[in-house]
Coordinates of C-alpha atoms (C1' of nucleotides) in Angstrom, one line a residue:
Chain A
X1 CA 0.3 -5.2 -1.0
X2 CA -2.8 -3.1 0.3
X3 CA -3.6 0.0 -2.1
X4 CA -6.8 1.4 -1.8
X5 CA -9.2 -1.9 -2.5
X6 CA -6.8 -3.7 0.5
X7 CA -7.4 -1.3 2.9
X8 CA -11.0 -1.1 1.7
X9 CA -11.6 -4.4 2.3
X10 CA -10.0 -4.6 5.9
X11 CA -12.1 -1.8 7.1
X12 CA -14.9 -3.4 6.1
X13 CA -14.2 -6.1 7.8
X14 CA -13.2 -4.5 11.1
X15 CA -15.9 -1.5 10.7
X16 CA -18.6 -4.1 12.2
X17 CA -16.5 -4.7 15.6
X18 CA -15.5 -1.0 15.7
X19 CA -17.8 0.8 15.6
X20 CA -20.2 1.8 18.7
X21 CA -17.4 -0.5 20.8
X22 CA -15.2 0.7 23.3
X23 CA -11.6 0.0 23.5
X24 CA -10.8 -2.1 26.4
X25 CA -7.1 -2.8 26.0
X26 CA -4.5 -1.8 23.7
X27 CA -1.4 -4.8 23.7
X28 CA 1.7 -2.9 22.0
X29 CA 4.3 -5.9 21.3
X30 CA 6.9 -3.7 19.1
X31 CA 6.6 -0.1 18.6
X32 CA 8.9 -0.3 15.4
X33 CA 6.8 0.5 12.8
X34 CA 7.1 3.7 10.4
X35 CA 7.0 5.5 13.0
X36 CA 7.1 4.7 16.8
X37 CA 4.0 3.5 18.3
X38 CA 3.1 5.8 21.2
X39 CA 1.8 3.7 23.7
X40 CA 0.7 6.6 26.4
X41 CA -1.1 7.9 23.9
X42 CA -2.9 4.8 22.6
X43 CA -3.7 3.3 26.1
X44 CA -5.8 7.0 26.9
X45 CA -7.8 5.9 24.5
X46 CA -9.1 2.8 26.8
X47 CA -13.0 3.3 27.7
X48 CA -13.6 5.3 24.4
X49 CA -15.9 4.0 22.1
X50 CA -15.4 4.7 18.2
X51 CA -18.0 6.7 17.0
X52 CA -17.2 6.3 12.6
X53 CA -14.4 4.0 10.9
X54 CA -13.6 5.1 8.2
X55 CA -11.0 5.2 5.0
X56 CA -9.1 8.2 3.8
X57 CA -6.5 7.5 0.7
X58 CA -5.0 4.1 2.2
X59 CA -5.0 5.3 5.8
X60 CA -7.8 3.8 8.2
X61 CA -9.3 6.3 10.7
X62 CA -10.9 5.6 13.5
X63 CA -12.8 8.4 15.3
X64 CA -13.1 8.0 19.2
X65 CA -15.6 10.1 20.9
X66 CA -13.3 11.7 23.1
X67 CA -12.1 13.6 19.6
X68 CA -9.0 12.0 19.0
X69 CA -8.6 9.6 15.7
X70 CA -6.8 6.6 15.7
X71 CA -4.6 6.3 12.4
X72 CA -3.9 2.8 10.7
X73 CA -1.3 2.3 7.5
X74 CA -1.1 -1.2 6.5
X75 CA 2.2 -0.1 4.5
X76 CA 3.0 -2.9 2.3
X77 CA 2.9 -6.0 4.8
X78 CA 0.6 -5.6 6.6
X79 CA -2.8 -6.8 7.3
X80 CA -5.6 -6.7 10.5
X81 CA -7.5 -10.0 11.7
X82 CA -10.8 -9.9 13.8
X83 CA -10.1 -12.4 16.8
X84 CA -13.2 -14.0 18.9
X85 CA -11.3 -15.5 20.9
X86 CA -7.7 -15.4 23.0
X87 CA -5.3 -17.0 20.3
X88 CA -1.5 -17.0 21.1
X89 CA 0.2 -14.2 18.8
X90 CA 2.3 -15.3 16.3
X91 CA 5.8 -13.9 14.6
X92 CA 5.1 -10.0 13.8
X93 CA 1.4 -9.7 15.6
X94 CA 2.6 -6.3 16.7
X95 CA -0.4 -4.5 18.2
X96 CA -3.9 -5.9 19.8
X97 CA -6.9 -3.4 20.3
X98 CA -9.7 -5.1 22.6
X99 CA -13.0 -4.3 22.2
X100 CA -16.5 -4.9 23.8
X101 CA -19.8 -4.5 21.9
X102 CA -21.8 -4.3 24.9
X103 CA -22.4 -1.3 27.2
X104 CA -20.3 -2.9 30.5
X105 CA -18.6 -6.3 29.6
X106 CA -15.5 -7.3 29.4
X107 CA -13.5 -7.8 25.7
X108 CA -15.4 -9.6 23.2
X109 CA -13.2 -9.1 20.3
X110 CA -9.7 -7.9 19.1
X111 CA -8.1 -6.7 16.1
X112 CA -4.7 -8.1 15.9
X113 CA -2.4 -5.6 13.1
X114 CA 0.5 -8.2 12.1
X115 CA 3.2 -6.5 10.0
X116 CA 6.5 -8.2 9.0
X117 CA 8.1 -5.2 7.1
X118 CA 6.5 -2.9 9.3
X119 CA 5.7 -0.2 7.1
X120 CA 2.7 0.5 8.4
X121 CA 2.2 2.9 11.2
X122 CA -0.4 3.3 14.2
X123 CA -0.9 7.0 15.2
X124 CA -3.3 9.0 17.7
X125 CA -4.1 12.3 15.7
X126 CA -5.7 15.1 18.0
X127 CA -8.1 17.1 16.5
X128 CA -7.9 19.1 13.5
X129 CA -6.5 15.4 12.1
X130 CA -6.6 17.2 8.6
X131 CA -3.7 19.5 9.7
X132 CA -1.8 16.3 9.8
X133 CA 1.4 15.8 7.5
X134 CA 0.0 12.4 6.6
X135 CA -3.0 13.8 6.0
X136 CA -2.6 17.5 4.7
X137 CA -1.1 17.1 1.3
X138 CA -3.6 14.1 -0.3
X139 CA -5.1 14.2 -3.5
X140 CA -8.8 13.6 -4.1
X141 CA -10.4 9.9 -3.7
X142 CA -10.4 8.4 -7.1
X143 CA -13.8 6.8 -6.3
X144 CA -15.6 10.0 -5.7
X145 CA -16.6 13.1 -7.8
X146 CA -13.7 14.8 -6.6
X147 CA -11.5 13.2 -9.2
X148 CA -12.5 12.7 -13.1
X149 CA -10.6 13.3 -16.7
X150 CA -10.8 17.1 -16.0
X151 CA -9.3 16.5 -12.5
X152 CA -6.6 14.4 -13.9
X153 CA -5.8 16.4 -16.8
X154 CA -5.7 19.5 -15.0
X155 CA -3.2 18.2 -12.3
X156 CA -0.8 16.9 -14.9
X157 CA -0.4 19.6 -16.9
X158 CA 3.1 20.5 -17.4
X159 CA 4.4 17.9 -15.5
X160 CA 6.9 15.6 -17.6
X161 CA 7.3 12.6 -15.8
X162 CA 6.0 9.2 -16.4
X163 CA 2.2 9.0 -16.2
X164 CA 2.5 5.7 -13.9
X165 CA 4.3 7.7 -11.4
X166 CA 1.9 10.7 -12.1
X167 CA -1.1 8.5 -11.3
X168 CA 0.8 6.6 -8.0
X169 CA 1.8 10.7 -6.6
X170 CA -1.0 10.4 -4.0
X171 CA -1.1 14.5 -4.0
X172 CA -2.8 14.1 -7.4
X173 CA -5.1 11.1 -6.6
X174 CA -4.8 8.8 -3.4
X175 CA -4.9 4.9 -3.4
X176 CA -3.2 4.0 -6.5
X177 CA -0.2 1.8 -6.0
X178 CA 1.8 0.2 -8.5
X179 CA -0.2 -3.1 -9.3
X180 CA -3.4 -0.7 -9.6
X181 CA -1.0 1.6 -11.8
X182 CA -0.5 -0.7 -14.4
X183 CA -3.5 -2.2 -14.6
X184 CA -5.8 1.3 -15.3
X185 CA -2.9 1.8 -17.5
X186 CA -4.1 -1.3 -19.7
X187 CA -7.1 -0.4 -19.6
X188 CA -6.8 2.7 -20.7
X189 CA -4.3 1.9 -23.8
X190 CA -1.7 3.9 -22.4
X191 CA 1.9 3.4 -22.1
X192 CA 3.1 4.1 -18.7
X193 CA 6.4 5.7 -20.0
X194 CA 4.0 7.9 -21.5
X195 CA 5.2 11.7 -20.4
X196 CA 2.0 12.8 -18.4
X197 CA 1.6 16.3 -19.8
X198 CA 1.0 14.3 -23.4
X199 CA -1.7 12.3 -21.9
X200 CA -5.2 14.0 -23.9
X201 CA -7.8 15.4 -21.9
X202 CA -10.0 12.5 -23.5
X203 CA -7.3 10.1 -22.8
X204 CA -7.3 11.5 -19.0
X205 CA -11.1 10.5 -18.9
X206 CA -10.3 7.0 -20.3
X207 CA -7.7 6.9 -17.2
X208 CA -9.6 7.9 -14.4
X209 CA -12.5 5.8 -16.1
X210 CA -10.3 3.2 -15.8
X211 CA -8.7 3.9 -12.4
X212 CA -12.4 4.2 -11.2
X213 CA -13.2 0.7 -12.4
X214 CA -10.0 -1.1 -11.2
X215 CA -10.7 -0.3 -8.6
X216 CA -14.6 -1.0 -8.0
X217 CA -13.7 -4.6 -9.4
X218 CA -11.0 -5.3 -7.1
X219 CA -13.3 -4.1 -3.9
X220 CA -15.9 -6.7 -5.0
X221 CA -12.9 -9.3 -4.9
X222 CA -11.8 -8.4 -1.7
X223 CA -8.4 -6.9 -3.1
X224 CA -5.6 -8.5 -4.4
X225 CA -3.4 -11.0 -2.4
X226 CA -0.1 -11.8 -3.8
X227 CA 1.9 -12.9 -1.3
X228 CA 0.7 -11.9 2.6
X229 CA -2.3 -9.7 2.3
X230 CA -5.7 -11.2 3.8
X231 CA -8.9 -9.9 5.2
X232 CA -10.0 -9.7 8.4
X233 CA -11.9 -13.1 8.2
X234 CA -8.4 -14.1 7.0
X235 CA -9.1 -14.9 3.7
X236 CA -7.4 -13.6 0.9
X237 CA -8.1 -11.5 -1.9
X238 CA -9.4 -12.7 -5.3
X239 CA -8.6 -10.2 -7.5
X240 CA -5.5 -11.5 -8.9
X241 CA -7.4 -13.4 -11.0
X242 CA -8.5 -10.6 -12.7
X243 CA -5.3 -8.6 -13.3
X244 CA -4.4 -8.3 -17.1
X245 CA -0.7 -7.2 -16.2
X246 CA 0.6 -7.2 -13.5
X247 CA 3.0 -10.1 -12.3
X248 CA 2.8 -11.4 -16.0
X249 CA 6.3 -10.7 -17.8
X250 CA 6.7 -12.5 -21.0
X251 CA 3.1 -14.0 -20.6
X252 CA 0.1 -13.5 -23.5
X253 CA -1.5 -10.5 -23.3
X254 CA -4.9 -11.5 -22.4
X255 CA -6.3 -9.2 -25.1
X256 CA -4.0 -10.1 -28.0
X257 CA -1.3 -12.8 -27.3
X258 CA 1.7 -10.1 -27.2
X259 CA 4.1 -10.8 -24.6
X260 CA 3.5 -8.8 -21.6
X261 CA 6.5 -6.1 -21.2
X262 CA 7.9 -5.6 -17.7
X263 CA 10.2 -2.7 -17.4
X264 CA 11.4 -0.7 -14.1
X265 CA 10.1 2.8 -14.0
X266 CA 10.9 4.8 -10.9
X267 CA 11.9 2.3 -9.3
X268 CA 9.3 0.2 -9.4
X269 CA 8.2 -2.7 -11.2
X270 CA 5.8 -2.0 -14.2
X271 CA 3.9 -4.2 -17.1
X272 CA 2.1 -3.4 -20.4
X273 CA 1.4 -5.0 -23.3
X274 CA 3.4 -2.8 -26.2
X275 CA 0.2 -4.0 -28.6
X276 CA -2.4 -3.0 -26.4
X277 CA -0.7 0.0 -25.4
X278 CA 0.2 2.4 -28.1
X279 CA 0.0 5.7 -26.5
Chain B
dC1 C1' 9.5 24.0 -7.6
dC2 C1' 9.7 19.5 -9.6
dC3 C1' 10.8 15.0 -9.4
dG4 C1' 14.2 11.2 -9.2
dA5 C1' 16.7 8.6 -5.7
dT6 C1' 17.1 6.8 -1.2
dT7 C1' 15.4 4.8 2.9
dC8 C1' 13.1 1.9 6.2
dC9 C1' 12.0 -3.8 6.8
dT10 C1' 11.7 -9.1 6.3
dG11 C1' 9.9 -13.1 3.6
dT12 C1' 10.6 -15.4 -0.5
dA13 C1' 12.9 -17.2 -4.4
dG14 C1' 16.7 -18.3 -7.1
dG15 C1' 21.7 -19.5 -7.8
dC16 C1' 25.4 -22.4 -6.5
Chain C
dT1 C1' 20.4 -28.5 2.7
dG2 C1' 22.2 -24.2 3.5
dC3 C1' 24.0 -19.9 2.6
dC4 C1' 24.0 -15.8 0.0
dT5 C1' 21.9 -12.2 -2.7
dA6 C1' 18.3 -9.8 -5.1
dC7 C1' 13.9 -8.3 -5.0
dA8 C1' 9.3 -7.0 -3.5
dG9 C1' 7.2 -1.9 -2.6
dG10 C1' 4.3 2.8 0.3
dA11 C1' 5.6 7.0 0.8
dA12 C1' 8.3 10.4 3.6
dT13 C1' 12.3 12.6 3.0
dC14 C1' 16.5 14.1 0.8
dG15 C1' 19.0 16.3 -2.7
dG16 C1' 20.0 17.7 -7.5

DNA sequence: CCCGATTCCTGTAGGC
DNA sequence: TGCCTACAGGAATCGG
């Protein structure tokens, strides 16, 4: 499921065949993602180069230099291959953006965005993009300077839900989905049932210490592929091998042999260790 | 205002 | 083997 190191990862990938190319063609095959695809809008994008990719909470922007930004959301499916040559599309290859690298030439590459849930969503934001809905409300980046303890602390105070669900509210930090959730959670010895206004201020720097590095690790994997995420190469992610929690119900805690707990807390899926985490 | 519940969707896994 | 159901979850939106 792409959270933050997913979508990192794909726009990596892609930001090489992006950016400084123009947009040649835009292939819309179903419009039935989160929200419509707007196909008018996409195709007067065609003979626009992208000046900057780049990654904002789990959205992908791409900035064209006519002004307008070109909004990806993998939602929870989906994933975006680099193509170098014609390949027939396949079940739920929704969208194909064509690209040349060169200053006249016809297509060299596409990105091909296959979704089966189609979660996702593929917007053309007109300038000020930050006015946006999608964009307007979000929290700071948990990998920046923006967030830290204080941050954290400061944003949960009085709030009496569950700190997992604190920590996955993307108007307090962006990019932390549930997998992510539980594993900063683990490593910061705190139960996720924990009420969030009872989370310490030192406990809030263990957190977004641990958020922080959850995320960093999971980046140099290439994310976390459970089922149907890959990169744009169209490998996978490696960084289930390194999750402590999630996924693992009744298995050893890593750490200290406990059984891992799994428990559903709003309405989603969650693990701990009930050793490991005591507060 | 806060936050839990609902909703969209399809692939996969498990039960029989 | 095939059919059915439950489950997975990002996040906007609804409603208590």
């Amino acid at each position: 499921m792409p959270e933050l190191p997913e979508v990192e990862t794909s726009l990596a990938g892609i930001r090489p065949y992006v950016e400084n190319a123009t947009l040649t063609a835009a292939i819309v095959r179903n419009t039935a993602f989160r929200w419509p695809v707007d196909i008018a809008q996409l195709r007067a994008l065609v003979g626009e180069r992208v000046i900057h990719a780049e990654r904002r909470a789990k959205y992908m922007l791409l900035h064209f230099e006519g002004g307008a930004t070109l909004l990806l959301h993998l939602g929870m499916s989906g994933h975006l291959r680099v193509l170098h040559e014609p390949r027939e599309p396949k079940k739920h290859d929704h969208i194909d953006l064509a690209f040349c690298s060169d200053k006249k030439g016809s297509p060299t590459h596409t990105i091909r965005f296959n979704d089966p849930r189609r979660f996702g969503c593929c917007l053309v934001l007109q300038p000020p993009i930050n006015d946006h809905k999608l964009l307007a409300q979000l929290g700071p980046e948990p990998l920046s300077d923006a967030f830290d303890g204080t941050v954290l602390f400061n944003a949960l105070r009085g709030s009496k839900r569950a700190i997992k669900n604190a920590i996955m509210d993307g108007s307090i930090v962006v990019g932390v989905g549930n997998i992510y959730a539980s594993e900063a959670l683990f490593l910061a010895g705190i139960r996720p049932t924990l009420r969030a206004h009872r989370v310490s201020k030192a406990r809030c720097n263990q957190l977004a210490g641990a958020i922080k590095q959850v995320l960093e690790k999971a980046i140099e994997a290439g994310g976390t592929t459970l089922n149907d995420f890959t990169q744009s190469d169209g490998k996978p992610g490696y960084f289930r091998h390194e999750l402590n929690v999630y996924g693992r119900a009744n298995e050893p805690c890593y750490t200290c042999g406990a059984p891992i707990k799994s428990q559903i807390i709003g309405q989603r899926s969650s693990f701990f260790c009930i050793r490991c985490q005591s507060f």
